[in-house]
Coordinates of C-alpha atoms and ligand atoms in Angstrom, one line a residue:
M195 CA -1.4 -15.1 -1.2
C196 CA 1.7 -13.2 -0.3
G197 CA 5.0 -13.1 -2.0
I198 CA 7.9 -14.7 -0.3
I199 CA 11.6 -14.7 -1.3
G200 CA 14.7 -15.9 0.6
Y201 CA 18.3 -15.7 -0.6
T202 CA 21.7 -16.9 0.5
G203 CA 24.8 -16.9 -1.8
F204 CA 27.5 -14.9 -3.3
R205 CA 25.5 -11.9 -4.4
P206 CA 24.4 -8.9 -2.3
A207 CA 21.0 -10.0 -1.1
L208 CA 19.0 -6.8 -1.3
P209 CA 18.7 -6.5 -5.2
V210 CA 17.9 -10.2 -5.4
L211 CA 15.1 -9.8 -2.8
L212 CA 13.6 -6.7 -4.4
D213 CA 13.7 -8.2 -7.9
G214 CA 12.2 -11.4 -6.7
L215 CA 9.3 -9.6 -4.9
A216 CA 8.7 -7.5 -8.0
R217 CA 8.2 -10.7 -10.0
L218 CA 5.6 -11.8 -7.5
E219 CA 3.6 -8.6 -7.5
Y220 CA 0.8 -10.1 -9.6
R221 CA -0.1 -11.9 -6.4
G222 CA -1.3 -8.6 -5.1
Y223 CA -0.1 -7.0 -2.0
D224 CA -0.6 -4.0 0.3
S225 CA 2.8 -3.8 2.2
A226 CA 6.3 -5.1 1.7
G227 CA 9.5 -5.7 3.7
V228 CA 12.9 -7.2 3.7
A229 CA 15.3 -8.4 6.4
L230 CA 19.1 -8.5 5.7
L231 CA 21.8 -10.1 7.7
E232 CA 24.7 -7.6 7.9
N233 CA 27.8 -7.7 10.1
G234 CA 26.1 -10.3 12.4
Q235 CA 22.9 -8.1 12.8
I236 CA 19.5 -8.4 11.3
Q237 CA 18.3 -5.2 9.6
I238 CA 14.6 -5.0 8.8
Y239 CA 13.1 -2.5 6.3
K240 CA 9.3 -2.8 5.9
Q241 CA 6.3 -0.5 5.3
A242 CA 2.7 -0.3 4.1
G243 CA 2.2 0.5 0.4
K244 CA 3.6 -0.8 -2.8
L245 CA 6.9 -2.5 -3.2
A246 CA 8.1 0.4 -5.4
A247 CA 7.9 2.7 -2.3
L248 CA 10.1 0.3 -0.3
A249 CA 12.6 0.0 -3.2
Q250 CA 12.7 3.8 -3.5
R251 CA 13.5 4.1 0.2
L252 CA 16.3 1.6 -0.1
N253 CA 17.5 2.9 -3.4
G254 CA 21.3 3.4 -3.5
R255 CA 21.7 1.9 0.0
Q256 CA 24.9 -0.2 0.1
C257 CA 23.9 -3.6 1.6
A258 CA 26.9 -5.9 2.1
G259 CA 24.7 -8.7 3.4
T260 CA 24.5 -11.8 1.1
T261 CA 21.6 -13.4 3.1
G262 CA 18.1 -12.1 3.5
I263 CA 14.4 -12.7 3.2
G264 CA 11.6 -10.6 1.7
H265 CA 7.8 -10.4 1.7
T266 CA 4.9 -8.7 0.0
R267 CA 1.8 -9.0 2.0
W268 CA -1.8 -9.7 1.0
A269 CA -3.4 -8.9 4.4
T270 CA -5.7 -11.4 6.0
H271 CA -5.3 -10.7 9.8
G272 CA -4.5 -7.1 10.6
R273 CA -4.7 -4.0 8.3
P274 CA -2.0 -3.1 5.9
T275 CA 0.3 -1.0 8.1
D276 CA 4.0 -0.6 8.7
L277 CA 3.9 -2.6 11.9
N278 CA 1.8 -5.4 10.3
A279 CA 4.1 -5.7 7.3
H280 CA 6.5 -8.7 7.3
P281 CA 9.2 -9.7 8.2
H282 CA 8.3 -10.1 11.9
S283 CA 10.9 -10.7 14.6
D284 CA 11.1 -12.1 18.1
C285 CA 11.7 -10.0 21.2
G286 CA 15.5 -10.0 21.0
G287 CA 15.8 -9.4 17.2
R288 CA 17.6 -12.8 16.8
F289 CA 15.0 -14.4 14.6
V290 CA 12.9 -13.1 11.7
V291 CA 10.1 -14.8 9.8
V292 CA 8.1 -14.2 6.6
H293 CA 4.9 -16.1 6.1
N294 CA 2.1 -16.8 3.6
G295 CA -1.1 -18.4 4.8
I296 CA -3.3 -18.4 7.9
I297 CA -2.3 -19.5 11.4
E298 CA -5.7 -20.6 12.6
N299 CA -4.8 -21.0 16.3
Y300 CA -2.8 -17.8 16.5
L301 CA -5.0 -16.2 19.2
S302 CA -4.4 -18.9 21.7
L303 CA -0.7 -19.1 20.9
R304 CA -0.5 -15.3 21.3
E305 CA -2.1 -15.4 24.7
W306 CA 0.3 -18.2 25.8
L307 CA 3.3 -16.3 24.5
L308 CA 2.2 -13.1 26.1
A309 CA 1.8 -15.0 29.4
E310 CA 5.4 -16.3 28.9
G311 CA 6.5 -12.6 28.7
H312 CA 6.8 -12.1 24.9
V313 CA 6.1 -8.7 23.6
F314 CA 4.1 -8.3 20.4
S315 CA 4.2 -5.3 18.1
S316 CA 1.6 -6.2 15.4
E317 CA -1.9 -7.5 15.1
T318 CA -1.0 -10.2 12.7
D319 CA -1.4 -14.0 13.0
T320 CA 2.2 -14.3 11.6
E321 CA 3.9 -12.7 14.5
V322 CA 3.4 -15.7 16.8
L323 CA 6.0 -17.5 14.5
P324 CA 9.2 -15.7 15.4
H325 CA 8.2 -15.8 19.1
L326 CA 7.6 -19.5 18.9
V327 CA 11.0 -19.9 17.3
E328 CA 12.5 -17.8 20.1
H329 CA 10.8 -20.0 22.7
F330 CA 11.8 -23.3 21.2
Y331 CA 15.2 -22.5 19.8
D332 CA 17.6 -25.4 20.6
G333 CA 20.6 -24.3 18.6
D334 CA 19.3 -25.6 15.3
L335 CA 16.7 -23.6 13.3
A336 CA 15.5 -26.7 11.4
S337 CA 14.8 -28.8 14.5
T338 CA 13.3 -25.7 16.1
L339 CA 10.9 -25.2 13.2
I340 CA 9.8 -28.8 13.6
R341 CA 8.8 -28.0 17.2
V342 CA 7.0 -24.9 15.9
M343 CA 5.1 -26.8 13.2
E344 CA 3.8 -29.2 15.9
K345 CA 2.2 -26.2 17.7
I346 CA 0.6 -24.3 14.8
K347 CA -2.5 -25.1 12.9
G348 CA -3.4 -23.7 9.5
S349 CA -1.7 -23.0 6.3
Y350 CA 1.8 -21.7 5.9
A351 CA 4.8 -21.2 3.7
L352 CA 7.3 -19.6 6.0
V353 CA 11.0 -18.7 5.9
A354 CA 13.1 -18.1 9.0
L355 CA 16.5 -16.3 9.3
S356 CA 18.6 -16.2 12.5
K357 CA 21.6 -14.1 13.3
L358 CA 22.8 -17.1 15.3
E359 CA 23.0 -19.2 12.1
P360 CA 24.3 -16.7 9.6
E361 CA 24.1 -17.5 5.8
R362 CA 21.5 -20.2 6.5
L363 CA 17.7 -20.0 5.9
V364 CA 15.1 -22.6 6.9
A365 CA 11.6 -22.9 5.5
A366 CA 8.5 -25.0 6.1
R367 CA 5.4 -25.6 4.1
Q368 CA 1.8 -26.6 4.8
D369 CA -1.0 -25.9 2.2
S370 CA 0.8 -22.8 0.9
P371 CA 3.2 -23.2 -2.0
L372 CA 7.0 -22.9 -1.5
V373 CA 9.8 -23.7 -3.9
V374 CA 13.6 -24.1 -3.3
G375 CA 15.6 -22.5 -6.1
L376 CA 18.9 -24.3 -6.7
G377 CA 21.8 -22.2 -8.0
R378 CA 25.6 -22.3 -8.2
E379 CA 27.0 -20.9 -4.9
E380 CA 23.6 -19.6 -4.1
N381 CA 20.2 -20.9 -3.2
F382 CA 16.7 -19.5 -2.9
F383 CA 13.3 -19.9 -1.3
A384 CA 10.2 -18.5 -3.1
S385 CA 6.4 -18.7 -2.8
D386 CA 6.3 -19.0 -6.6
I387 CA 8.6 -19.8 -9.5
P388 CA 8.7 -16.4 -11.2
A389 CA 10.9 -15.0 -8.4
I390 CA 13.8 -17.4 -9.1
L391 CA 13.8 -17.5 -12.9
P392 CA 16.5 -14.9 -13.6
Y393 CA 18.9 -17.0 -11.5
T394 CA 18.0 -20.7 -12.0
R395 CA 15.5 -23.0 -13.6
S396 CA 16.3 -25.9 -11.2
A397 CA 14.0 -26.2 -8.2
H398 CA 12.6 -28.4 -5.6
I399 CA 8.9 -28.1 -4.9
L400 CA 8.3 -28.6 -1.1
A401 CA 5.4 -30.9 -0.2
D402 CA 3.1 -30.3 2.7
G403 CA 4.6 -31.0 6.1
E404 CA 8.2 -30.6 4.8
L405 CA 11.0 -28.3 5.8
A406 CA 14.1 -27.2 3.9
A407 CA 17.4 -25.6 4.9
I408 CA 19.6 -23.7 2.5
T409 CA 23.1 -22.3 2.6
R410 CA 25.3 -21.0 -0.2
E411 CA 26.5 -24.4 -1.1
N412 CA 23.7 -26.7 0.1
A413 CA 19.9 -27.3 0.0
A414 CA 18.4 -30.0 2.1
I415 CA 14.8 -31.2 2.6
F416 CA 13.4 -32.9 5.7
D417 CA 10.1 -34.5 6.6
H418 CA 8.2 -33.4 9.7
A419 CA 10.2 -35.8 11.8
G420 CA 13.5 -34.3 10.7
K421 CA 14.5 -37.1 8.4
R422 CA 16.3 -36.2 5.2
V423 CA 14.1 -36.4 2.1
S424 CA 15.5 -36.9 -1.4
R425 CA 13.6 -35.0 -4.1
P426 CA 14.2 -35.0 -7.9
V427 CA 15.1 -31.6 -9.3
F428 CA 12.2 -29.9 -11.0
A429 CA 13.3 -28.3 -14.3
V430 CA 11.3 -25.1 -14.9
K431 CA 10.1 -24.9 -18.5
W432 CA 7.9 -21.9 -18.1
E433 CA 8.7 -18.4 -19.3
A434 CA 8.1 -15.7 -16.7
A435 CA 4.7 -14.6 -18.0
Q436 CA 3.4 -18.1 -17.9
A437 CA 5.0 -18.8 -14.5
E438 CA 2.9 -15.9 -13.0
K439 CA -0.1 -17.9 -14.0
G440 CA 1.3 -21.0 -12.4
G441 CA 1.5 -22.6 -15.9
Y442 CA -2.1 -21.9 -16.7
A443 CA -2.9 -20.0 -19.9
H444 CA -4.9 -17.3 -18.1
F445 CA -5.3 -15.9 -14.6
M446 CA -9.0 -16.8 -14.9
L447 CA -8.3 -20.5 -15.4
K448 CA -5.7 -20.4 -12.6
E449 CA -8.2 -18.8 -10.2
I450 CA -10.9 -21.3 -11.2
H451 CA -8.5 -24.0 -10.2
E452 CA -7.6 -22.2 -7.0
Q453 CA -11.1 -22.6 -5.7
P454 CA -10.6 -25.8 -3.6
R455 CA -7.9 -23.8 -1.7
A456 CA -10.0 -20.7 -1.4
L457 CA -12.9 -22.6 0.0
K458 CA -10.7 -24.3 2.6
D459 CA -9.0 -21.0 3.5
T460 CA -12.3 -19.1 4.0
L461 CA -13.4 -21.8 6.4
R462 CA -10.1 -21.7 8.3
G463 CA -10.3 -20.7 12.0
R464 CA -14.1 -20.3 11.8
L465 CA -15.2 -23.8 12.8
A466 CA -15.0 -24.8 16.5
E467 CA -13.8 -28.3 17.5
D468 CA -17.4 -29.2 18.4
G469 CA -18.5 -28.5 14.8
R470 CA -20.1 -25.1 15.5
V471 CA -19.5 -22.1 13.4
E472 CA -17.5 -19.5 15.3
L473 CA -17.4 -16.0 13.8
K474 CA -15.5 -13.7 16.1
E475 CA -15.8 -11.0 13.4
I476 CA -19.5 -10.7 13.8
A477 CA -19.9 -9.0 17.2
L478 CA -23.7 -8.9 17.3
S479 CA -25.2 -10.3 20.5
A480 CA -28.1 -12.8 20.4
D481 CA -30.3 -10.0 21.7
E482 CA -29.2 -7.7 18.9
L483 CA -29.9 -10.5 16.4
K484 CA -33.3 -11.2 17.9
N485 CA -34.1 -7.5 17.2
V486 CA -33.5 -8.1 13.4
H487 CA -36.7 -8.2 11.5
K488 CA -35.3 -8.1 8.0
I489 CA -32.0 -8.7 6.3
F490 CA -31.0 -6.7 3.2
I491 CA -28.2 -8.0 0.9
T492 CA -26.9 -5.6 -1.7
A493 CA -24.0 -5.9 -4.2
C494 CA -23.1 -5.7 -7.9
G495 CA -22.5 -8.2 -10.6
T496 CA -21.2 -11.6 -9.4
A497 CA -21.3 -10.5 -5.8
Y498 CA -25.0 -9.7 -6.2
H499 CA -25.4 -13.2 -7.6
A500 CA -23.8 -14.6 -4.5
G501 CA -26.3 -12.5 -2.5
L502 CA -29.1 -14.2 -4.3
V503 CA -27.8 -17.6 -3.0
G504 CA -27.5 -15.9 0.4
K505 CA -31.1 -15.0 0.4
Y506 CA -32.3 -18.6 -0.1
V507 CA -29.9 -19.9 2.5
L508 CA -30.6 -17.2 5.1
E509 CA -34.3 -17.5 4.8
K510 CA -34.1 -21.3 5.0
L511 CA -31.8 -21.4 8.0
V512 CA -32.5 -18.2 9.9
R513 CA -36.2 -17.8 9.1
I514 CA -35.9 -14.0 8.7
P515 CA -37.1 -12.2 5.5
V516 CA -34.2 -11.4 3.2
E517 CA -34.4 -8.7 0.4
T518 CA -31.7 -8.7 -2.3
D519 CA -30.9 -5.6 -4.3
I520 CA -28.5 -4.5 -7.0
A521 CA -26.5 -1.8 -5.2
S522 CA -27.0 0.9 -7.9
E523 CA -30.8 0.4 -7.4
F524 CA -30.7 0.1 -3.6
R525 CA -28.9 3.4 -3.1
Y526 CA -31.7 5.4 -4.9
R527 CA -34.9 3.7 -3.9
Q528 CA -35.2 5.0 -0.4
P529 CA -35.0 1.4 1.0
L530 CA -37.3 0.8 4.0
I531 CA -34.4 0.3 6.4
D532 CA -34.3 1.0 10.1
R533 CA -32.5 -0.1 13.3
R534 CA -34.3 -3.5 13.1
S535 CA -32.7 -4.2 9.7
L536 CA -29.4 -5.9 9.1
V537 CA -27.6 -5.0 5.9
V538 CA -25.0 -7.3 4.2
I539 CA -22.7 -5.7 1.6
I540 CA -20.8 -8.2 -0.6
S541 CA -17.8 -6.9 -2.6
Q542 CA -14.7 -8.8 -3.8
S543 CA -12.7 -5.6 -4.2
G544 CA -14.3 -3.7 -1.3
E545 CA -14.1 -0.6 -3.6
T546 CA -17.1 -0.8 -5.9
A547 CA -18.7 2.7 -5.9
D548 CA -22.3 1.6 -5.9
S549 CA -21.8 -1.0 -3.1
L550 CA -19.9 1.6 -1.0
A551 CA -22.7 4.1 -1.5
A552 CA -25.3 1.4 -0.5
L553 CA -23.3 0.8 2.6
R554 CA -23.3 4.5 3.5
E555 CA -27.0 4.7 2.8
A556 CA -27.7 1.8 5.1
K557 CA -25.6 3.3 7.9
R558 CA -27.3 6.7 7.4
L559 CA -30.6 4.9 8.0
G560 CA -29.3 3.4 11.2
A561 CA -28.8 -0.3 10.3
P562 CA -25.8 -2.4 11.3
V563 CA -23.8 -3.4 8.3
I564 CA -21.8 -6.6 7.7
A565 CA -19.3 -6.6 4.8
I566 CA -18.2 -9.7 3.0
T567 CA -15.1 -8.7 1.1
N568 CA -11.8 -10.1 -0.2
V569 CA -9.6 -7.1 0.5
V570 CA -8.4 -6.3 4.0
G571 CA -8.4 -2.6 4.6
S572 CA -10.6 -1.8 1.6
S573 CA -13.1 1.1 1.8
I574 CA -16.1 -1.2 2.4
A575 CA -14.1 -3.2 5.0
R576 CA -13.2 0.0 6.8
E577 CA -16.7 1.5 6.8
A578 CA -18.7 -1.6 7.7
D579 CA -19.6 -2.4 11.3
H580 CA -18.5 -6.0 11.0
V581 CA -16.3 -7.6 8.3
L582 CA -16.4 -11.3 7.3
Y583 CA -13.3 -11.6 5.0
T584 CA -13.2 -14.2 2.2
W585 CA -9.7 -15.6 2.0
A586 CA -9.6 -16.3 -1.7
G587 CA -6.3 -14.5 -2.3
P588 CA -5.9 -11.8 -4.9
E589 CA -8.3 -12.2 -7.9
I590 CA -6.6 -10.8 -11.0
A591 CA -8.9 -11.8 -13.8
V592 CA -11.8 -9.4 -14.4
A593 CA -14.3 -12.2 -14.3
S594 CA -14.8 -13.2 -10.7
T595 CA -14.7 -16.9 -10.0
K596 CA -12.9 -18.0 -6.7
A597 CA -14.2 -14.8 -5.0
Y598 CA -17.8 -15.8 -5.8
T599 CA -17.5 -19.3 -4.3
A600 CA -15.6 -17.9 -1.3
Q601 CA -18.5 -15.4 -0.9
L602 CA -20.9 -18.3 -0.8
I603 CA -18.9 -20.0 1.9
A604 CA -18.9 -16.7 3.9
L605 CA -22.7 -16.5 3.5
Y606 CA -23.2 -20.1 4.7
L607 CA -21.0 -19.4 7.7
L608 CA -23.0 -16.3 8.4
A609 CA -26.3 -18.1 8.1
L610 CA -25.2 -20.9 10.4
H611 CA -23.8 -18.4 12.9
L612 CA -27.1 -16.6 13.0
A613 CA -29.1 -19.8 13.1
D614 CA -27.1 -21.1 16.0
A615 CA -27.5 -17.7 17.9
L616 CA -31.3 -17.7 17.2
G617 CA -31.8 -21.4 17.6
T618 CA -33.7 -21.6 14.4
I619 CA -32.3 -25.0 13.4
P620 CA -31.4 -28.1 15.5
A621 CA -27.8 -28.3 16.4
K622 CA -27.4 -31.6 14.7
D623 CA -28.6 -30.1 11.4
S624 CA -26.1 -27.3 11.8
R625 CA -23.3 -29.7 12.5
A626 CA -24.3 -31.8 9.4
L627 CA -24.1 -28.7 7.2
V628 CA -20.7 -27.8 8.7
E629 CA -19.4 -31.3 7.8
E630 CA -20.7 -30.9 4.3
L631 CA -19.1 -27.5 4.0
K632 CA -15.7 -29.0 4.9
S633 CA -16.1 -31.6 2.1
L634 CA -16.8 -29.0 -0.6
S635 CA -13.1 -28.4 -1.3
A636 CA -12.5 -32.0 -2.3
R637 CA -15.7 -32.1 -4.3
A638 CA -14.7 -29.0 -6.1
Q639 CA -11.4 -30.6 -6.9
A640 CA -13.2 -33.6 -8.3
I641 CA -15.1 -31.3 -10.8
L642 CA -11.8 -29.6 -11.8
D643 CA -10.3 -33.0 -12.4
N644 CA -13.1 -33.8 -14.8
C645 CA -13.3 -30.7 -17.1
G646 CA -13.3 -32.7 -20.3
P647 CA -17.1 -33.0 -21.0
I648 CA -17.5 -29.2 -20.3
K649 CA -14.7 -28.3 -22.6
E650 CA -16.2 -30.6 -25.3
F651 CA -19.6 -28.9 -25.0
A652 CA -18.0 -25.5 -25.0
L653 CA -16.0 -26.1 -28.2
S654 CA -19.0 -27.5 -30.0
H655 CA -21.1 -24.5 -29.2
A656 CA -18.6 -21.7 -29.2
G657 CA -20.1 -20.3 -32.4
C658 CA -23.5 -19.8 -31.0
K659 CA -25.1 -16.3 -30.9
D660 CA -27.4 -16.8 -28.0
A661 CA -27.4 -19.0 -24.9
F662 CA -29.9 -19.5 -22.1
F663 CA -29.4 -20.6 -18.5
I664 CA -32.4 -21.9 -16.7
G665 CA -33.1 -23.2 -13.2
R666 CA -35.4 -23.0 -10.2
G667 CA -34.7 -21.9 -6.7
L668 CA -31.0 -22.0 -5.9
D669 CA -30.4 -23.2 -9.5
Y670 CA -31.9 -20.0 -10.8
A671 CA -29.5 -17.9 -8.7
V672 CA -26.5 -19.9 -10.0
A673 CA -27.9 -19.6 -13.6
M674 CA -27.7 -15.9 -13.2
E675 CA -23.9 -16.2 -12.4
G676 CA -23.4 -18.7 -15.3
S677 CA -25.0 -16.3 -17.7
L678 CA -22.9 -13.3 -16.6
K679 CA -19.7 -15.4 -16.8
L680 CA -20.4 -16.4 -20.4
K681 CA -21.5 -12.9 -21.5
E682 CA -18.6 -11.0 -20.0
I683 CA -15.8 -13.0 -21.4
S684 CA -17.1 -14.6 -24.6
Y685 CA -19.4 -11.7 -25.7
I686 CA -22.2 -14.3 -26.5
H687 CA -25.6 -12.9 -25.7
A688 CA -26.7 -15.1 -22.7
E689 CA -29.7 -14.9 -20.5
A690 CA -30.6 -16.5 -17.2
Y691 CA -34.3 -17.4 -16.6
A692 CA -36.3 -18.9 -13.9
A693 CA -37.2 -22.2 -15.6
G694 CA -40.9 -21.8 -14.7
E695 CA -41.0 -18.4 -16.4
L696 CA -39.8 -19.3 -19.9
K697 CA -43.3 -20.1 -21.1
H698 CA -44.3 -16.5 -20.3
G699 CA -42.5 -15.1 -23.3
T700 CA -38.8 -16.0 -23.6
L701 CA -39.7 -19.4 -25.0
A702 CA -40.3 -17.5 -28.2
L703 CA -36.6 -17.2 -28.6
I704 CA -35.9 -20.9 -28.3
V705 CA -35.2 -22.3 -31.7
A706 CA -33.4 -25.2 -33.1
G707 CA -29.8 -25.6 -31.9
V708 CA -29.9 -22.8 -29.3
P709 CA -27.8 -24.0 -26.3
V710 CA -29.8 -24.2 -23.1
I711 CA -27.9 -24.9 -19.9
A712 CA -30.4 -26.3 -17.4
L713 CA -29.4 -26.5 -13.8
A714 CA -31.1 -29.4 -12.0
T715 CA -29.5 -29.9 -8.7
Q716 CA -32.4 -29.3 -6.4
P717 CA -34.2 -32.6 -5.7
H718 CA -37.5 -31.0 -4.6
L719 CA -37.7 -29.0 -7.8
L720 CA -36.3 -31.7 -10.2
E721 CA -39.6 -32.8 -11.7
K722 CA -40.7 -29.3 -12.5
T723 CA -37.3 -28.4 -13.9
L724 CA -37.3 -31.5 -16.2
S725 CA -40.7 -30.5 -17.6
N726 CA -39.1 -27.1 -18.5
V727 CA -36.3 -29.0 -20.2
K728 CA -38.9 -30.9 -22.2
E729 CA -40.4 -27.5 -23.2
V730 CA -37.2 -26.3 -24.8
K731 CA -36.4 -29.7 -26.2
A732 CA -39.7 -29.6 -28.0
R733 CA -38.4 -26.5 -29.8
D734 CA -35.2 -28.4 -30.7
A735 CA -32.9 -26.6 -28.3
T736 CA -29.6 -28.3 -27.4
V737 CA -29.7 -28.9 -23.6
L738 CA -26.7 -29.4 -21.4
A739 CA -28.1 -30.4 -18.0
L740 CA -26.1 -29.7 -14.8
A741 CA -27.3 -32.3 -12.4
T742 CA -26.2 -33.9 -9.2
E743 CA -24.8 -37.5 -9.2
G744 CA -27.7 -39.9 -8.7
M745 CA -30.3 -38.2 -10.9
P746 CA -30.6 -40.8 -13.8
E747 CA -34.0 -39.2 -14.9
V748 CA -32.0 -36.3 -16.2
D749 CA -30.2 -38.4 -18.8
K750 CA -33.6 -39.2 -20.4
V751 CA -34.4 -35.6 -21.3
A752 CA -31.2 -33.7 -21.8
D753 CA -28.8 -34.0 -24.8
Q754 CA -25.8 -34.0 -22.4
V755 CA -25.6 -34.2 -18.7
Y756 CA -22.8 -33.1 -16.4
S757 CA -23.1 -34.4 -12.9
I758 CA -21.6 -32.7 -9.9
P759 CA -20.8 -34.6 -6.7
A760 CA -23.7 -35.0 -4.4
T761 CA -23.9 -32.7 -1.4
H762 CA -26.5 -31.0 0.7
P763 CA -28.9 -29.2 -1.7
L764 CA -28.3 -25.9 0.0
L765 CA -24.6 -26.2 -0.8
T766 CA -24.8 -27.2 -4.4
P767 CA -24.3 -23.6 -5.8
V768 CA -20.6 -23.8 -4.7
L769 CA -20.1 -26.8 -7.0
A770 CA -22.6 -26.1 -9.7
V771 CA -21.0 -22.8 -10.7
I772 CA -17.6 -24.4 -11.4
P773 CA -18.7 -26.2 -14.7
L774 CA -20.4 -22.9 -15.7
Q775 CA -17.1 -21.0 -15.1
L776 CA -15.3 -23.5 -17.2
L777 CA -17.9 -23.4 -19.9
A778 CA -17.6 -19.7 -20.2
Y779 CA -13.8 -19.9 -20.1
Y780 CA -13.5 -22.5 -22.9
M781 CA -16.1 -20.8 -25.1
A782 CA -14.2 -17.5 -24.7
V783 CA -10.9 -19.1 -25.5
A784 CA -12.4 -20.8 -28.6
R785 CA -13.6 -17.4 -29.7
G786 CA -10.2 -15.8 -29.3
C787 CA -11.5 -13.4 -26.6
D788 CA -9.2 -11.6 -24.1
V789 CA -10.3 -13.8 -21.2
D790 CA -8.5 -11.9 -18.4
Q791 CA -9.3 -8.4 -19.6
P792 CA -12.6 -8.5 -21.5
R793 CA -13.5 -5.5 -23.5
N794 CA -15.2 -2.5 -21.8
L795 CA -14.8 -4.0 -18.3
A796 CA -12.7 -3.3 -15.2
K797 CA -11.8 -5.4 -12.3
S798 CA -13.1 -2.9 -9.8
V799 CA -15.8 -0.4 -10.8
T800 CA -14.9 2.5 -8.5
V801 CA -17.1 5.0 -10.4
E802 CA -20.9 5.3 -10.6
Ligands
AGP126 C1 -17.8 -10.3 -12.1 O1 -17.3 -11.4 -13.0 C2 -17.6 -9.0 -12.7 N1 -16.3 -8.7 -13.1 C3 -18.3 -7.9 -12.0 O2 -19.7 -8.1 -12.1 C4 -18.0 -7.8 -10.4 O3 -18.6 -8.9 -9.8 C5 -18.8 -6.5 -9.9 O4 -18.2 -5.4 -10.5 C6 -18.7 -6.4 -8.4 O5 -17.3 -6.2 -8.0 P1 -16.9 -6.3 -6.4 O6 -17.3 -7.7 -6.0 O7 -15.5 -6.1 -6.4 O8 -17.8 -5.3 -5.7

């Protein structure tokens, strides 16, 4: 989720670009850059680090140019360095491009372009774009971009500038947002609305597969065949603060709703045409994997809960014992790790002190370490032997949501990769799971389109003092995450319990009216789970059951049932957690809590 800005008009471009990028900084970034067209030449200024450092470097610089593009990078491919920062240019410095998204087939394109004699200077997927423009340029940047779009696969919002077409910018969009800002004697491109608000509240929202070309006087939209498209002007009603949240009331709600995109992005480029999982990032040979006798997963908080799901999935598919540990325990318990262990560290921020210490302990004991993290170039990413990035984009809210479901996707990919390498499941079963993985994004969207019943239950129970989450197997792992979400943003005392364990003590706390959220998505455990629901119903608890479509027996025992779309039982955690995130969110809002910055908590706990 990078920040993109493009400007052409009557003003000096540099201040507009820097101001626009500053308004996008909530999207997170690790490097920044601008390209300006001045006296017929393109000047590029870019560097790793925060935007303020770039602005400082350019402070006071007289820039006559009135056309330019700018970018703040949230790294996916290639560490945050000066060379990897955008904009990127072609060999001859005639074309520059900024990009937000993931070019899935960049490696094959890069090889082809290198064979054609192009010279690359970065390790990014983006850099193939200006070289493709250079290769296909036919005198018109818009028709050239159409050719480029035919070659690339993946997600992109890109803006191109050429010194051969001064005062003109062209952009294209597929799966990554891009807006056209419409001013008087000036026009804009931006990856998000806040960047254009000081200048205009009139915009066009580009649709997938569309291009746009702007000059000082004109803004035109084309479809992927180059045909003009007429588009009504979108009048922006949001204030800047609300615009940063994409119109949502809180970053947490925005990030919950970004999950379909985060799931799709984390799969991008990791599924081969024949349906196999292809993880180039895990450079462990089949022989090295055959040597693995035990897998350890260690993390904190929500990442730890993702690890609990990972345990079930890895043991089921890879048939290797998996031990999960809270990182702050792991690092002090002299874990029985050796060279025949494989350690997986999960961390959204990649900076959590306990998780980083656990990584170092694992390496000290000689085990290979795989990191699953959302931040390129983070400490955990740098120190791990292999890194499987989640591509959820920056997660601003303290309560982790899209990072968790993206971590689950990464764990499924890892499990299928290991299962394929070790031959522990038939290829057809692996392919079937991959097909189901690809469908999760749409199923998650279906849940998000049906928040009503969850909101209703949340509002009717927002005053409760205690809440319990119960489940068996994978449902228990998800119950743990649901309980944490509710606790950390609504301050309600919530507990997750293995449903079969309630009668061994905790049942004493179940009294009339206590809300119990019962997860019942696992067909082979349904009967047992329903008997536990009857146990709490017999004590007059109020039960919201979270079931899978096609489980009518659940209706007979629960007070309210929310059904998630059916999918492979191993994959239900990705979907089942979404209603729990929404439940926590709506209860916290009803209680007037600070949803994005809950009391006592930090987004990344970089101290012990
Ligand atoms: C999750 O909602 C919490 N904010 C917290 O438990 C978090 O998951 C934990 O601190 C681990 O953070 P990490 O994933 O960045 O390592």
